Amino acid sequence: MGRVARILFKGQPAGHLIETERGTRFEYDSGWQQDIACALPATRREHEWPIGLHPVFEHLGTEGWLREGQARVARLAIEDDFGLLLRYGADCIGAISIGAETEGTRSDAFVDPTVNPGRTVSGVQRKLLVVRGVTGFLPAPAEGAAPFIAKFNSDANPTFVRNELLSLRWTAAVLGRDEVTAFEAGGVGGVDDHALIVHRFDRDAGGRRLRLEDCAQILSKPQGRNHRGKYEASYEEVAGAIARHSARPVIDLARFFRRLVVYALIGNCDAHLKNFSLLERPEGLRLSPAYDVLNTLVYGDRFDGEFALALGGRRRQTGEIVREDFETFGREIGLTSAAIRQTFADLKRGVAKAAPLIRPPQGEPPDGFVHRFSEIVESQCLRLLP
């Protein structure tokens, strides 16, 4: 037997994750009755995964910049998913955490606050868990609450933060403020870069953990080579997950449909499985607020213009999707024709209300960022909301 991790749910011991010859096995503790994930029903005491970590746990881990930093500080191979979770999994997104480990997997000898000791946050973009200090935000220490996520520009693209701030503001104006995660701009001590600060919704006002699962976890999609597994699915599969697991499936399917059309309007081609999640509410699991919204079409050839997941049985370019495609999709996931018409009417009013937010500033040249951003949104709106 390989390494063993103690799995906690909302801070309570729920079971063990055990390395097998090539994969992993999760075992619920005797007497534990609550599901810790949609893909790990407690009615089955053991859940085997043949190769690597089970996706429920694999998708808790980091990607890209933060993963490289974690592996360097912990002196682990960058491919060691299990080891990185043992080292940094005490505070993960959602209610699952890694609370105990085999001897020698965690060390306090090498501490770098910019990799969040003992904490992890998934995603490929440069990001950190942070806390609000007296004069600004600071990287979260190993202990205590970490209620914010700071997202930074990449070395290759200095406009990511500006883009997501503008995209979130526009999306919130179109869909309604409660439909989008709370956010603000700010700086983080020790990091020489402007940041987008996202308020975590997987923690309540008292800092208690809330269950949150993205659709890659719910659908048990492995990360795959180069973390591309989150694109190997369809929006119909996402709708199916919502229909099966939401406490209010009719309402949440309508919210999901509306959100998907908005992503096409804003040119967001990166709405993959990990960007749709179910969040614990008093009534049960519900579609979470929107997050990770970016106008990727503004970057031209540097980003694939293909819609992130298949729609209507095939992959297609975002600029080729027409209103009839969405209408067909809406009917297939159970929406009435009247509800679909009302959605487009509501979105048209929302787009008009949000128009001033993406108006280019006076003096910006025609090839400036906001000019290009607004031109893409206007073009998409003319096609989908005639």
Short mmCIF file of C-alpha atoms in Angstrom, two decimals:
data_model
loop_
_atom_site.label_atom_id
_atom_site.label_comp_id
_atom_site.label_asym_id
_atom_site.label_seq_id
_atom_site.Cartn_x
_atom_site.Cartn_y
_atom_site.Cartn_z
CA MET A 1 0.00 0.00 0.00
CA GLY A 2 1.23 3.51 -0.79
CA ARG A 3 0.57 6.79 0.98
CA VAL A 4 -2.60 7.39 2.94
CA ALA A 5 -4.45 10.70 3.34
CA ARG A 6 -7.03 11.49 6.01
CA ILE A 7 -10.04 13.05 4.29
CA LEU A 8 -12.09 15.57 6.25
CA PHE A 9 -15.46 17.05 5.33
CA LYS A 10 -16.22 20.41 6.95
CA GLY A 11 -13.38 19.65 9.35
CA GLN A 12 -14.75 16.26 10.43
CA PRO A 13 -12.94 12.97 9.62
CA ALA A 14 -14.93 11.24 6.86
CA GLY A 15 -12.61 8.62 5.41
CA HIS A 16 -9.22 7.79 3.92
CA LEU A 17 -7.71 8.18 0.46
CA ILE A 18 -5.25 5.36 -0.23
CA GLU A 19 -2.69 5.00 -3.01
CA THR A 20 -3.03 1.69 -4.81
CA GLU A 21 -0.67 0.17 -7.36
CA ARG A 22 -1.61 2.65 -10.10
CA GLY A 23 -4.62 4.54 -8.81
CA THR A 24 -6.39 5.41 -5.57
CA ARG A 25 -9.18 4.14 -3.35
CA PHE A 26 -11.39 6.28 -1.14
CA GLU A 27 -12.93 4.56 1.88
CA TYR A 28 -15.63 6.10 4.06
CA ASP A 29 -15.20 5.67 7.80
CA SER A 30 -17.52 3.21 9.50
CA GLY A 31 -20.65 5.04 10.57
CA TRP A 32 -20.21 8.00 8.21
CA GLN A 33 -23.52 8.55 6.38
CA GLN A 34 -23.22 11.83 4.42
CA ASP A 35 -22.02 12.11 0.81
CA ILE A 36 -18.89 14.24 0.60
CA ALA A 37 -19.28 14.54 -3.19
CA CYS A 38 -21.87 13.73 -5.83
CA ALA A 39 -19.50 11.16 -7.37
CA LEU A 40 -18.78 9.53 -3.98
CA PRO A 41 -22.16 8.41 -2.61
CA ALA A 42 -21.91 7.17 0.96
CA THR A 43 -24.16 4.23 0.11
CA ARG A 44 -20.96 2.71 -1.31
CA ARG A 45 -18.26 2.50 1.33
CA GLU A 46 -15.34 2.21 -1.13
CA HIS A 47 -14.66 4.03 -4.40
CA GLU A 48 -11.80 2.81 -6.61
CA TRP A 49 -10.13 4.85 -9.34
CA PRO A 50 -7.83 2.92 -11.71
CA ILE A 51 -5.19 5.54 -12.58
CA GLY A 52 -4.05 8.44 -10.43
CA LEU A 53 -6.24 10.42 -8.07
CA HIS A 54 -10.01 10.18 -8.24
CA PRO A 55 -11.21 13.34 -10.07
CA VAL A 56 -13.05 14.56 -6.95
CA PHE A 57 -9.66 14.96 -5.28
CA GLU A 58 -7.55 15.57 -8.39
CA HIS A 59 -9.50 18.73 -9.24
CA LEU A 60 -8.81 20.18 -5.81
CA GLY A 61 -5.17 20.59 -6.83
CA THR A 62 -3.46 23.49 -8.52
CA GLU A 63 -2.38 24.02 -12.12
CA GLY A 64 0.23 26.15 -13.81
CA TRP A 65 2.06 28.90 -11.90
CA LEU A 66 0.92 28.03 -8.38
CA ARG A 67 1.52 24.31 -8.90
CA GLU A 68 5.08 25.01 -10.01
CA GLY A 69 5.67 27.09 -6.90
CA GLN A 70 4.17 24.47 -4.60
CA ALA A 71 6.27 21.69 -6.10
CA ARG A 72 9.43 23.78 -5.83
CA VAL A 73 8.89 24.75 -2.19
CA ALA A 74 7.81 21.24 -1.13
CA ARG A 75 10.56 19.58 -3.21
CA LEU A 76 8.03 17.35 -4.93
CA ALA A 77 7.70 16.26 -8.55
CA ILE A 78 5.27 18.55 -10.34
CA GLU A 79 3.31 15.45 -11.45
CA ASP A 80 2.85 14.23 -7.85
CA ASP A 81 -0.85 15.03 -7.39
CA PHE A 82 -1.12 12.97 -4.21
CA GLY A 83 1.98 14.47 -2.62
CA LEU A 84 0.97 18.05 -3.43
CA LEU A 85 -2.46 17.55 -1.87
CA LEU A 86 -0.88 16.02 1.23
CA ARG A 87 1.39 19.04 1.52
CA TYR A 88 -1.12 21.78 0.68
CA GLY A 89 -4.58 20.27 1.12
CA ALA A 90 -5.46 21.46 4.63
CA ASP A 91 -7.55 24.26 3.05
CA CYS A 92 -9.06 23.44 -0.34
CA ILE A 93 -11.90 25.03 -2.25
CA GLY A 94 -15.14 23.54 -0.95
CA ALA A 95 -15.73 21.38 2.12
CA ILE A 96 -13.15 18.62 1.53
CA SER A 97 -9.69 18.90 3.06
CA ILE A 98 -6.68 16.70 3.63
CA GLY A 99 -6.29 16.58 7.38
CA ALA A 100 -3.70 13.88 8.04
CA GLU A 101 -0.96 12.20 6.06
CA THR A 102 1.70 9.55 6.19
CA GLU A 103 4.91 10.51 7.95
CA GLY A 104 7.24 12.84 6.12
CA THR A 105 4.79 14.24 3.55
CA ARG A 106 4.59 17.70 5.08
CA SER A 107 7.44 19.87 6.28
CA ASP A 108 7.61 23.37 7.66
CA ALA A 109 11.29 23.76 6.82
CA PHE A 110 10.61 25.60 3.56
CA VAL A 111 8.04 28.36 3.83
CA ASP A 112 7.11 30.76 1.04
CA PRO A 113 3.94 32.77 1.73
CA THR A 114 3.34 33.28 -1.99
CA VAL A 115 2.45 29.59 -2.36
CA ASN A 116 0.03 29.60 0.61
CA PRO A 117 1.49 27.10 3.10
CA GLY A 118 -1.02 24.32 3.76
CA ARG A 119 -3.59 25.72 1.29
CA THR A 120 -4.48 25.13 -2.32
CA VAL A 121 -6.70 26.70 -4.96
CA SER A 122 -7.35 25.16 -8.36
CA GLY A 123 -6.95 26.82 -11.74
CA VAL A 124 -4.20 27.64 -14.20
CA GLN A 125 -4.12 31.44 -13.74
CA ARG A 126 -1.69 33.04 -11.29
CA LYS A 127 -3.64 33.22 -8.03
CA LEU A 128 -3.30 33.10 -4.25
CA LEU A 129 -5.56 32.83 -1.25
CA VAL A 130 -5.35 36.15 0.60
CA VAL A 131 -6.62 37.94 3.70
CA ARG A 132 -7.50 41.60 4.14
CA GLY A 133 -4.85 43.48 6.12
CA VAL A 134 -4.76 46.98 7.56
CA THR A 135 -3.45 48.59 4.38
CA GLY A 136 -4.41 46.00 1.76
CA PHE A 137 -4.41 42.28 1.07
CA LEU A 138 -1.77 39.79 2.19
CA PRO A 139 -1.03 36.14 1.27
CA ALA A 140 -2.99 33.90 3.62
CA PRO A 141 -0.87 32.26 6.35
CA ALA A 142 -1.12 28.56 7.19
CA GLU A 143 -3.77 29.07 9.88
CA GLY A 144 -7.04 30.98 10.04
CA ALA A 145 -9.62 32.00 7.47
CA ALA A 146 -8.67 32.91 3.89
CA PRO A 147 -11.83 34.52 2.51
CA PHE A 148 -10.43 35.95 -0.75
CA ILE A 149 -8.70 34.76 -3.92
CA ALA A 150 -6.28 37.14 -5.63
CA LYS A 151 -5.83 36.67 -9.38
CA PHE A 152 -2.92 38.24 -11.24
CA ASN A 153 -1.84 38.98 -14.79
CA SER A 154 0.24 36.38 -16.58
CA ASP A 155 3.75 37.15 -17.79
CA ALA A 156 2.54 36.71 -21.36
CA ASN A 157 -0.55 38.87 -21.03
CA PRO A 158 -0.69 42.01 -18.88
CA THR A 159 -4.45 42.59 -19.42
CA PHE A 160 -6.00 39.52 -17.74
CA VAL A 161 -6.95 41.40 -14.56
CA ARG A 162 -8.40 44.33 -16.48
CA ASN A 163 -10.26 41.94 -18.76
CA GLU A 164 -11.86 39.93 -15.95
CA LEU A 165 -12.82 43.04 -13.98
CA LEU A 166 -14.57 44.46 -17.04
CA SER A 167 -16.13 41.08 -17.90
CA LEU A 168 -17.47 40.53 -14.38
CA ARG A 169 -18.90 44.05 -14.19
CA TRP A 170 -20.66 43.67 -17.52
CA THR A 171 -21.95 40.17 -16.69
CA ALA A 172 -23.25 41.34 -13.30
CA ALA A 173 -25.10 44.22 -14.97
CA VAL A 174 -26.71 41.88 -17.52
CA LEU A 175 -27.56 38.94 -15.25
CA GLY A 176 -27.99 40.70 -11.92
CA ARG A 177 -25.48 41.28 -9.14
CA ASP A 178 -26.43 38.16 -7.18
CA GLU A 179 -25.67 35.95 -10.18
CA VAL A 180 -21.95 36.87 -10.14
CA THR A 181 -19.33 36.37 -7.46
CA ALA A 182 -18.42 39.46 -5.42
CA PHE A 183 -15.13 41.04 -6.54
CA GLU A 184 -12.95 44.13 -6.30
CA ALA A 185 -9.57 45.40 -7.47
CA GLY A 186 -6.59 45.58 -5.13
CA GLY A 187 -2.95 44.88 -4.45
CA VAL A 188 -1.33 42.05 -2.48
CA GLY A 189 1.65 42.65 -0.22
CA GLY A 190 4.77 40.91 -1.46
CA VAL A 191 3.42 40.56 -5.00
CA ASP A 192 4.39 43.33 -7.40
CA ASP A 193 1.25 43.22 -9.53
CA HIS A 194 -2.29 44.55 -9.63
CA ALA A 195 -4.89 41.92 -8.69
CA LEU A 196 -8.53 41.00 -9.06
CA ILE A 197 -9.79 40.09 -5.58
CA VAL A 198 -12.62 37.55 -5.63
CA HIS A 199 -14.70 36.96 -2.50
CA ARG A 200 -14.96 33.23 -1.81
CA PHE A 201 -18.52 31.91 -1.73
CA ASP A 202 -17.48 28.46 -0.46
CA ARG A 203 -17.18 29.97 3.03
CA ASP A 204 -20.06 31.49 4.99
CA ALA A 205 -19.91 34.72 6.97
CA GLY A 206 -18.44 32.86 9.93
CA GLY A 207 -15.71 31.24 7.85
CA ARG A 208 -17.32 27.78 7.91
CA ARG A 209 -16.73 25.50 4.92
CA LEU A 210 -19.54 25.04 2.41
CA ARG A 211 -19.77 22.14 0.00
CA LEU A 212 -18.81 23.24 -3.50
CA GLU A 213 -18.22 20.91 -6.44
CA ASP A 214 -17.35 21.86 -10.00
CA CYS A 215 -18.72 19.85 -12.89
CA ALA A 216 -15.39 18.16 -13.60
CA GLN A 217 -15.66 16.64 -10.11
CA ILE A 218 -19.38 15.86 -10.41
CA LEU A 219 -18.92 14.15 -13.78
CA SER A 220 -15.68 12.40 -12.69
CA LYS A 221 -13.67 13.80 -15.58
CA PRO A 222 -9.91 13.20 -15.07
CA GLN A 223 -7.64 16.21 -15.59
CA GLY A 224 -5.96 14.41 -18.44
CA ARG A 225 -2.87 15.41 -20.31
CA ASN A 226 -1.90 19.06 -19.79
CA HIS A 227 -5.04 19.52 -17.65
CA ARG A 228 -7.24 19.44 -20.75
CA GLY A 229 -9.83 17.05 -19.33
CA LYS A 230 -12.04 19.95 -18.25
CA TYR A 231 -12.76 20.59 -21.95
CA GLU A 232 -13.70 16.99 -22.80
CA ALA A 233 -17.44 17.27 -22.31
CA SER A 234 -20.58 19.04 -23.51
CA TYR A 235 -22.92 21.65 -22.11
CA GLU A 236 -25.63 18.99 -22.27
CA GLU A 237 -23.59 16.99 -19.73
CA VAL A 238 -23.37 20.05 -17.47
CA ALA A 239 -27.14 20.46 -17.72
CA GLY A 240 -27.56 16.78 -16.86
CA ALA A 241 -25.45 17.21 -13.72
CA ILE A 242 -27.57 20.19 -12.67
CA ALA A 243 -30.78 18.27 -13.32
CA ARG A 244 -29.61 15.32 -11.20
CA HIS A 245 -28.07 17.11 -8.25
CA SER A 246 -29.63 20.59 -7.89
CA ALA A 247 -32.24 21.03 -5.17
CA ARG A 248 -34.09 23.37 -7.59
CA PRO A 249 -33.27 21.90 -11.02
CA VAL A 250 -35.89 23.82 -13.04
CA ILE A 251 -34.69 27.17 -11.72
CA ASP A 252 -31.00 26.32 -11.99
CA LEU A 253 -31.29 24.99 -15.54
CA ALA A 254 -32.87 28.30 -16.55
CA ARG A 255 -30.03 30.17 -14.79
CA PHE A 256 -27.44 27.99 -16.52
CA PHE A 257 -29.04 28.61 -19.93
CA ARG A 258 -29.09 32.34 -19.37
CA ARG A 259 -25.47 32.33 -18.22
CA LEU A 260 -24.32 30.33 -21.23
CA VAL A 261 -25.88 32.79 -23.67
CA VAL A 262 -24.19 35.67 -21.81
CA TYR A 263 -20.83 33.91 -22.12
CA ALA A 264 -21.33 33.77 -25.88
CA LEU A 265 -22.31 37.45 -25.91
CA ILE A 266 -19.15 38.51 -24.10
CA GLY A 267 -16.87 36.23 -26.12
CA ASN A 268 -15.97 33.90 -23.25
CA CYS A 269 -14.61 30.79 -24.96
CA ASP A 270 -13.19 29.32 -21.75
CA ALA A 271 -16.40 28.31 -19.93
CA HIS A 272 -15.19 24.75 -19.23
CA LEU A 273 -16.35 22.17 -16.67
CA LYS A 274 -14.52 23.74 -13.75
CA ASN A 275 -16.31 27.06 -14.33
CA PHE A 276 -19.72 25.63 -13.42
CA SER A 277 -20.24 24.52 -9.83
CA LEU A 278 -22.93 23.45 -7.40
CA LEU A 279 -22.86 25.25 -4.06
CA GLU A 280 -24.38 24.24 -0.74
CA ARG A 281 -27.43 26.28 0.22
CA PRO A 282 -29.94 25.71 3.05
CA GLU A 283 -32.23 23.85 0.64
CA GLY A 284 -29.42 21.74 -0.85
CA LEU A 285 -27.00 22.07 -3.76
CA ARG A 286 -27.64 24.98 -6.14
CA LEU A 287 -25.86 26.46 -9.15
CA SER A 288 -23.18 28.77 -7.77
CA PRO A 289 -22.68 32.40 -8.81
CA ALA A 290 -20.73 32.94 -12.03
CA TYR A 291 -16.94 33.23 -11.76
CA ASP A 292 -13.85 33.10 -14.01
CA VAL A 293 -15.51 35.20 -16.74
CA LEU A 294 -13.14 36.45 -19.45
CA ASN A 295 -13.53 37.87 -22.95
CA THR A 296 -11.08 35.52 -24.67
CA LEU A 297 -12.02 36.58 -28.21
CA VAL A 298 -10.26 39.89 -27.57
CA TYR A 299 -6.92 38.05 -27.73
CA GLY A 300 -7.40 36.87 -31.30
CA ASP A 301 -5.15 34.04 -32.41
CA ARG A 302 -3.53 33.69 -28.99
CA PHE A 303 -6.70 31.94 -27.75
CA ASP A 304 -8.79 29.36 -29.55
CA GLY A 305 -12.10 30.92 -30.56
CA GLU A 306 -13.85 27.59 -30.12
CA PHE A 307 -16.60 27.45 -27.48
CA ALA A 308 -15.09 25.58 -24.53
CA LEU A 309 -17.44 22.57 -24.57
CA ALA A 310 -19.49 20.84 -27.23
CA LEU A 311 -22.96 22.25 -27.93
CA GLY A 312 -25.58 20.35 -29.87
CA GLY A 313 -23.31 17.35 -30.38
CA ARG A 314 -20.24 19.12 -31.78
CA ARG A 315 -17.53 21.67 -31.13
CA ARG A 316 -17.89 24.99 -32.89
CA GLN A 317 -16.42 28.46 -33.09
CA THR A 318 -18.07 30.96 -30.75
CA GLY A 319 -18.62 33.41 -33.60
CA GLU A 320 -20.52 30.77 -35.58
CA ILE A 321 -23.10 29.96 -32.89
CA VAL A 322 -26.49 31.49 -33.68
CA ARG A 323 -29.60 32.10 -31.65
CA GLU A 324 -31.32 29.01 -33.07
CA ASP A 325 -28.51 26.85 -31.63
CA PHE A 326 -29.27 28.13 -28.15
CA GLU A 327 -33.01 27.80 -28.65
CA THR A 328 -32.58 24.14 -29.61
CA PHE A 329 -30.27 23.58 -26.64
CA GLY A 330 -32.75 25.23 -24.29
CA ARG A 331 -35.57 22.97 -25.41
CA GLU A 332 -33.35 19.89 -25.11
CA ILE A 333 -32.57 20.66 -21.47
CA GLY A 334 -36.24 21.10 -20.66
CA LEU A 335 -36.98 24.83 -21.02
CA THR A 336 -40.24 25.90 -22.63
CA SER A 337 -40.28 28.01 -25.78
CA ALA A 338 -41.89 30.83 -23.77
CA ALA A 339 -39.10 30.70 -21.17
CA ILE A 340 -36.46 30.81 -23.90
CA ARG A 341 -38.09 33.84 -25.57
CA GLN A 342 -38.32 35.58 -22.20
CA THR A 343 -34.63 34.89 -21.56
CA PHE A 344 -33.57 36.59 -24.78
CA ALA A 345 -35.87 39.54 -24.09
CA ASP A 346 -34.45 39.93 -20.58
CA LEU A 347 -30.88 39.69 -21.84
CA LYS A 348 -31.50 42.32 -24.49
CA ARG A 349 -32.65 44.75 -21.80
CA GLY A 350 -29.67 43.80 -19.63
CA VAL A 351 -27.22 44.40 -22.47
CA ALA A 352 -28.65 47.88 -23.04
CA LYS A 353 -28.29 48.63 -19.33
CA ALA A 354 -24.68 47.37 -19.28
CA ALA A 355 -23.57 49.24 -22.44
CA PRO A 356 -21.99 52.22 -20.62
CA LEU A 357 -19.66 49.86 -18.71
CA ILE A 358 -17.78 48.90 -21.86
CA ARG A 359 -17.80 52.30 -23.54
CA PRO A 360 -14.18 53.07 -24.53
CA PRO A 361 -12.56 55.86 -22.52
CA GLN A 362 -12.05 59.19 -24.20
CA GLY A 363 -8.70 59.34 -25.94
CA GLU A 364 -8.18 55.56 -26.25
CA PRO A 365 -7.02 54.73 -29.79
CA PRO A 366 -9.28 52.54 -31.99
CA ASP A 367 -7.02 49.54 -31.43
CA GLY A 368 -7.09 50.02 -27.65
CA PHE A 369 -8.16 47.24 -25.31
CA VAL A 370 -11.63 48.57 -24.42
CA HIS A 371 -12.35 49.41 -28.05
CA ARG A 372 -11.59 45.84 -29.08
CA PHE A 373 -13.50 44.45 -26.09
CA SER A 374 -16.64 46.47 -26.84
CA GLU A 375 -16.52 45.72 -30.58
CA ILE A 376 -16.56 41.98 -29.89
CA VAL A 377 -19.47 42.27 -27.44
CA GLU A 378 -21.46 44.49 -29.80
CA SER A 379 -20.88 42.10 -32.70
CA GLN A 380 -21.97 39.09 -30.66
CA CYS A 381 -25.05 40.91 -29.38
CA LEU A 382 -26.09 41.93 -32.89
CA ARG A 383 -25.91 38.30 -33.99
CA LEU A 384 -27.63 36.70 -30.97
CA LEU A 385 -29.98 39.50 -29.89
CA PRO A 386 -31.22 41.03 -33.15
#
